[in-house]
PDB file of C-alpha atoms in Angstrom:
ATOM      1  CA  GLN A   1      13.115 -23.243  -9.772  1.00 83.00           C
ATOM      2  CA  VAL A   2      10.193 -21.006  -8.842  1.00 89.00           C
ATOM      3  CA  GLN A   3      10.918 -17.299  -8.676  1.00 93.00           C
ATOM      4  CA  LEU A   4       8.627 -14.712  -7.102  1.00 95.00           C
ATOM      5  CA  VAL A   5       9.056 -10.976  -7.617  1.00 96.00           C
ATOM      6  CA  GLU A   6       6.948  -8.459  -5.706  1.00 96.00           C
ATOM      7  CA  SER A   7       6.276  -4.899  -6.779  1.00 96.00           C
ATOM      8  CA  GLY A   8       3.968  -2.027  -5.936  1.00 97.00           C
ATOM      9  CA  GLY A   9       5.102  -1.079  -2.475  1.00 96.00           C
ATOM     10  CA  GLY A  10       5.495   2.515  -1.374  1.00 97.00           C
ATOM     11  CA  SER A  11       4.391   5.168   1.064  1.00 98.00           C
ATOM     12  CA  VAL A  12       0.804   6.199   1.611  1.00 98.00           C
ATOM     13  CA  GLN A  13      -1.206   8.105   4.184  1.00 98.00           C
ATOM     14  CA  ALA A  14      -3.596   6.352   6.506  1.00 98.00           C
ATOM     15  CA  GLY A  15      -6.868   5.596   4.778  1.00 98.00           C
ATOM     16  CA  GLY A  16      -5.204   5.257   1.395  1.00 98.00           C
ATOM     17  CA  SER A  17      -4.770   2.260  -0.887  1.00 98.00           C
ATOM     18  CA  LEU A  18      -1.976   0.324  -2.535  1.00 98.00           C
ATOM     19  CA  ARG A  19      -1.898  -2.717  -4.804  1.00 98.00           C
ATOM     20  CA  LEU A  20       0.973  -5.149  -4.624  1.00 98.00           C
ATOM     21  CA  SER A  21       1.819  -7.570  -7.400  1.00 98.00           C
ATOM     22  CA  CYS A  22       3.779 -10.796  -7.325  1.00 97.00           C
ATOM     23  CA  ALA A  23       4.996 -12.255 -10.606  1.00 95.00           C
ATOM     24  CA  ALA A  24       5.688 -15.982 -10.463  1.00 92.00           C
ATOM     25  CA  SER A  25       7.848 -17.897 -12.878  1.00 88.00           C
ATOM     26  CA  GLY A  26       9.792 -21.107 -13.211  1.00 83.00           C
ATOM     27  CA  GLY A  27       7.229 -23.724 -12.341  1.00 70.00           C
ATOM     28  CA  THR A  28       3.532 -23.194 -12.970  1.00 60.00           C
ATOM     29  CA  PHE A  29       2.510 -26.451 -11.349  1.00 65.00           C
ATOM     30  CA  SER A  30       4.857 -26.214  -8.394  1.00 75.00           C
ATOM     31  CA  TRP A  31       2.339 -24.600  -6.078  1.00 85.00           C
ATOM     32  CA  ASN A  32      -1.252 -24.957  -4.916  1.00 91.00           C
ATOM     33  CA  THR A  33      -1.427 -21.951  -2.637  1.00 94.00           C
ATOM     34  CA  LEU A  34      -0.025 -18.447  -2.987  1.00 95.00           C
ATOM     35  CA  GLY A  35       0.117 -16.378   0.139  1.00 97.00           C
ATOM     36  CA  TRP A  36       0.986 -12.933   1.402  1.00 98.00           C
ATOM     37  CA  PHE A  37       2.906 -12.334   4.596  1.00 98.00           C
ATOM     38  CA  ARG A  38       4.311  -9.215   6.207  1.00 98.00           C
ATOM     39  CA  GLN A  39       7.039  -8.450   8.670  1.00 98.00           C
ATOM     40  CA  ALA A  40       7.429  -5.265  10.691  1.00 97.00           C
ATOM     41  CA  PRO A  41      10.741  -4.345  12.334  1.00 93.00           C
ATOM     42  CA  GLY A  42      11.345  -6.417  15.433  1.00 95.00           C
ATOM     43  CA  LYS A  43       8.333  -8.635  14.812  1.00 97.00           C
ATOM     44  CA  GLU A  44       7.798 -12.108  13.451  1.00 97.00           C
ATOM     45  CA  ARG A  45       6.582 -12.709   9.936  1.00 98.00           C
ATOM     46  CA  GLU A  46       2.800 -12.484   9.980  1.00 98.00           C
ATOM     47  CA  PHE A  47       0.244 -14.221   7.777  1.00 98.00           C
ATOM     48  CA  VAL A  48      -1.913 -11.823   5.746  1.00 98.00           C
ATOM     49  CA  GLY A  49      -3.905 -14.111   3.466  1.00 98.00           C
ATOM     50  CA  TYR A  50      -3.769 -16.725   0.746  1.00 98.00           C
ATOM     51  CA  ILE A  51      -5.458 -17.793  -2.442  1.00 97.00           C
ATOM     52  CA  LYS A  52      -5.770 -21.349  -3.662  1.00 95.00           C
ATOM     53  CA  TRP A  53      -4.306 -21.087  -7.118  1.00 90.00           C
ATOM     54  CA  LEU A  54      -6.639 -23.308  -9.131  1.00 89.00           C
ATOM     55  CA  VAL A  55     -10.015 -22.679  -7.488  1.00 92.00           C
ATOM     56  CA  GLY A  56      -9.416 -19.068  -6.450  1.00 93.00           C
ATOM     57  CA  SER A  57     -10.771 -19.329  -2.923  1.00 96.00           C
ATOM     58  CA  THR A  58      -9.245 -16.941  -0.401  1.00 98.00           C
ATOM     59  CA  TYR A  59      -8.661 -16.690   3.326  1.00 98.00           C
ATOM     60  CA  TYR A  60      -7.533 -13.692   5.361  1.00 98.00           C
ATOM     61  CA  ALA A  61      -6.129 -12.860   8.733  1.00 98.00           C
ATOM     62  CA  ASP A  62      -8.619 -11.087  10.977  1.00 98.00           C
ATOM     63  CA  THR A  63      -6.406  -8.001  11.049  1.00 97.00           C
ATOM     64  CA  VAL A  64      -6.912  -7.368   7.323  1.00 98.00           C
ATOM     65  CA  LYS A  65     -10.268  -8.979   6.613  1.00 98.00           C
ATOM     66  CA  GLY A  66     -12.611  -6.565   4.876  1.00 98.00           C
ATOM     67  CA  ARG A  67      -9.764  -4.222   3.894  1.00 98.00           C
ATOM     68  CA  PHE A  68      -7.416  -6.416   1.835  1.00 98.00           C
ATOM     69  CA  THR A  69      -8.286  -8.508  -1.206  1.00 98.00           C
ATOM     70  CA  ILE A  70      -6.159 -11.191  -2.840  1.00 98.00           C
ATOM     71  CA  SER A  71      -6.651 -12.079  -6.477  1.00 97.00           C
ATOM     72  CA  ARG A  72      -4.699 -13.784  -9.227  1.00 94.00           C
ATOM     73  CA  ASP A  73      -4.315 -13.790 -12.967  1.00 93.00           C
ATOM     74  CA  ASN A  74      -3.611 -17.387 -13.866  1.00 88.00           C
ATOM     75  CA  PRO A  75      -2.454 -16.875 -17.484  1.00 90.00           C
ATOM     76  CA  LYS A  76       0.003 -14.232 -16.293  1.00 91.00           C
ATOM     77  CA  ASN A  77       1.033 -16.222 -13.201  1.00 91.00           C
ATOM     78  CA  THR A  78       0.569 -13.065 -11.169  1.00 94.00           C
ATOM     79  CA  LEU A  79      -0.765 -12.613  -7.653  1.00 96.00           C
ATOM     80  CA  TYR A  80      -2.217  -9.364  -6.345  1.00 98.00           C
ATOM     81  CA  LEU A  81      -2.880  -7.830  -2.956  1.00 98.00           C
ATOM     82  CA  GLN A  82      -5.263  -4.890  -3.003  1.00 98.00           C
ATOM     83  CA  MET A  83      -4.949  -2.993   0.267  1.00 98.00           C
ATOM     84  CA  ASN A  84      -7.608  -0.430   1.164  1.00 98.00           C
ATOM     85  CA  ARG A  85      -8.181   1.708   4.244  1.00 98.00           C
ATOM     86  CA  LEU A  86      -4.562   1.298   5.209  1.00 98.00           C
ATOM     87  CA  LYS A  87      -3.502   1.907   8.795  1.00 98.00           C
ATOM     88  CA  PRO A  88      -0.101   2.801  10.264  1.00 97.00           C
ATOM     89  CA  GLU A  89       0.037  -0.673  11.790  1.00 97.00           C
ATOM     90  CA  ASP A  90       0.007  -2.130   8.277  1.00 98.00           C
ATOM     91  CA  THR A  91       3.534  -0.770   7.817  1.00 98.00           C
ATOM     92  CA  ALA A  92       5.834  -3.702   7.040  1.00 98.00           C
ATOM     93  CA  VAL A  93       7.785  -5.505   4.360  1.00 98.00           C
ATOM     94  CA  TYR A  94       5.300  -7.572   2.408  1.00 98.00           C
ATOM     95  CA  TYR A  95       6.260 -10.946   0.956  1.00 98.00           C
ATOM     96  CA  CYS A  96       4.518 -13.286  -1.422  1.00 97.00           C
ATOM     97  CA  ALA A  97       5.072 -17.000  -1.058  1.00 97.00           C
ATOM     98  CA  ALA A  98       4.161 -20.163  -2.938  1.00 94.00           C
ATOM     99  CA  GLY A  99       3.647 -23.607  -1.536  1.00 92.00           C
ATOM    100  CA  ARG A 100       2.325 -27.054  -2.350  1.00 92.00           C
ATOM    101  CA  ARG A 101       0.224 -27.308   0.798  1.00 92.00           C
ATOM    102  CA  PHE A 102      -3.413 -26.311   0.411  1.00 92.00           C
ATOM    103  CA  GLY A 103      -4.553 -23.535   2.693  1.00 90.00           C
ATOM    104  CA  ALA A 104      -1.210 -22.857   4.346  1.00 95.00           C
ATOM    105  CA  THR A 105      -1.051 -20.077   6.944  1.00 97.00           C
ATOM    106  CA  LYS A 106       2.411 -20.585   8.461  1.00 97.00           C
ATOM    107  CA  PRO A 107       5.669 -19.407   6.871  1.00 97.00           C
ATOM    108  CA  SER A 108       7.182 -22.878   7.311  1.00 97.00           C
ATOM    109  CA  GLU A 109       4.454 -24.324   5.076  1.00 96.00           C
ATOM    110  CA  TYR A 110       5.606 -22.354   2.042  1.00 96.00           C
ATOM    111  CA  ASP A 111       8.382 -23.456  -0.281  1.00 93.00           C
ATOM    112  CA  TYR A 112       9.245 -20.312  -2.233  1.00 94.00           C
ATOM    113  CA  TRP A 113       9.500 -16.645  -1.267  1.00 97.00           C
ATOM    114  CA  GLY A 114       9.889 -13.304  -2.957  1.00 97.00           C
ATOM    115  CA  GLN A 115      12.357 -10.664  -1.857  1.00 97.00           C
ATOM    116  CA  GLY A 116       9.708  -8.438  -0.275  1.00 97.00           C
ATOM    117  CA  THR A 117       8.430  -4.938  -0.890  1.00 97.00           C
ATOM    118  CA  GLN A 118       8.165  -2.141   1.678  1.00 98.00           C
ATOM    119  CA  VAL A 119       4.812  -0.619   2.559  1.00 98.00           C
ATOM    120  CA  THR A 120       4.814   2.449   4.803  1.00 98.00           C
ATOM    121  CA  VAL A 121       1.612   3.991   6.078  1.00 98.00           C
ATOM    122  CA  SER A 122       1.839   7.360   7.791  1.00 98.00           C
ATOM    123  CA  SER A 123      -0.716   8.785  10.168  1.00 95.00           C
TER     124      SER A 123
END
């Protein structure tokens, strides 16, 4: 059973940076894509970006492109989300997810989810 545990959330002022981590365990070969999603109160879960685990290629939502960077440490089975130039509208609970489908951008395409970590950006 794959387990995902996020960390690194917190509060920051607009323009600041945070780095989220997601430690994966329980099934190294159970996923091909690791993604980040976020969900603000009263809104649907929103795709942020993904990384293809073996080749390392990434894809981002337009709302975060150029500000957020996804990376991974394969030996440590850890996923990262570096968030720069944060805006108040980035405030949300951030989730990492793992799935077998290559290049997945929809929540339904992912098989495993972390518990989420809160990011709050103040103006």
